[in-house]
Amino acid sequence: MTVPILDLSIQHDALQPQINDKVTEVIASGKFILGPYVEEFEQKLAEFHNAKHAIGVSSGSDALLVSLMALGIKAGDEVITTPFTFFATAGAIARLGAVPVFIDIDPKTFNLEHQKIEPAITHRTKAIMPVHLFGLPTNMDPIMQLAEKHDLKVVEDAAQSIGAMYTDKMACTLGHCGCLSFYPSKNLSCMGDAGAIITNDDELAEKLRQLRNHGMNAQYKYASLGGNFRIDAIQAAILSIKLDHLNEWTEKRIAHAQRYNRHLEDLAVATPHEYGYRKHVFNQYTIRVHGGARDGLMHHLSGSGIGCRVYYPSPLHVESCFEYLKCLPGSLPMAEEAATEVLSLPVFPEMTREQQDVVIDCIKDFFTSE
Ligand SMILES: Cc1ncc(COP(=O)(O)O)c(C=O)c1O
């Protein structure tokens, strides 16, 4: 039996009649750009987060970019972030001419090590961009305390963590704003590209709405320089339908993760760290394989028809496009080591018990036949 890393066909087959009807309705309405389908989704998404505003945008990458633009981040400003993330996090900072300041990660959670933030703050630091990697919220209280102390903005990259919680608050509502991606591999996914920004700040929300639409503040009047960062109405309509199922999908991910934890605990792998006060939503179920065995395990799984991935094979500070930052290999050892040890296993909601058993047995087989 093969087990893919992700299979969207099951949830899409189940929702296809509803999605077909809705897409047909959007086509008949001709309301493709912003308008009622986008507004309906934004309202549902804001309610889901118990937040005042949700602003739909063209992608998770653009959500990060527009957030930084709205917060006034400009060339030469420094933004502290993690090197152990998808490229878009640091890419958004650098595209504005601002400087990504990479600090090391907490090896247990793969998220920013908050104790390393304060020593990295300079008079040019304007913001902190934590990433709730794999679905686990970053330890946000110390970050928000530092932000207040040093008058910094905080943009949460919650692309992988919709529905995650930190204490009694949703990810995306902990900083000044939070960014979501609806890329197909995310817990809530569309059928193309889309993203959103969540905020409780009325003024920031207004600015974000303008910037996603070229900075337009009245018909053909431009208060600031924005771009076309609009969410597509068809994607918004699809997302409105899928959002109703997100909690149920998340609970299934969590159940799969708990079952993996139980079955892998005696093996030479570290299962994901969890904390009672943080709800992990397992966009990825990522284990650490110590002792140089990660690649062997990966090949063993792939050779047996099991989808598994390395997120991420190298931390961003060693990428050639960031050479100018002079953040040399060896300078962020925790992130560099994680890149050699992580392996993400299938954890999509519709994975069957039989499929999960195949994955577990294959991992056990690797370690017993070593
Ligand atoms: C952590 C993180 N940030 C940003 C993004 C960018 O999102 P998108 O692909 O929707 O542009 C992604 C996902 O791809 C991501 O995983």
Coordinates of C-alpha atoms and ligand atoms in Angstrom, one line a residue, residues 59-62 64 85-86 88-89 131 133 157 159-160 180-183 186 193-195 312, ligand 1:
S59 CA -1.1 34.5 -1.2
G60 CA 0.6 33.8 2.1
S61 CA 3.7 35.4 0.7
D62 CA 1.8 38.6 -0.2
L64 CA 3.5 38.9 4.8
T85 CA 11.1 28.5 7.7
F86 CA 9.8 28.6 4.1
A88 CA 8.6 33.6 1.8
T89 CA 9.1 34.7 5.5
V131 CA 6.8 31.7 12.4
L133 CA 6.3 26.3 12.2
D157 CA 3.7 34.1 10.0
A159 CA 0.8 30.2 7.2
Q160 CA 1.1 26.7 8.7
L180 CA -2.3 32.9 6.6
S181 CA -1.7 30.9 3.5
F182 CA -4.2 28.8 1.7
Y183 CA -1.7 27.1 -0.5
K186 CA -2.1 24.1 4.2
D193 CA -3.1 30.6 -4.4
A194 CA -4.6 32.8 -1.7
G195 CA -3.8 34.1 1.7
Y312 CA 13.6 22.4 5.3
Ligands
LIG1 C1 5.9 29.5 6.9 C2 5.3 29.9 5.5 N1 5.3 31.2 5.3 C3 4.8 31.7 4.1 C4 4.3 30.9 3.2 C5 3.9 31.4 1.8 O1 2.6 31.2 1.5 P1 2.1 31.1 0.0 O2 2.7 29.8 -0.6 O3 0.6 31.1 0.1 O4 2.6 32.3 -0.7 C6 4.3 29.5 3.4 C7 3.7 28.5 2.5 O5 3.9 28.2 1.4 C8 4.8 29.0 4.6 O6 4.8 27.7 4.9

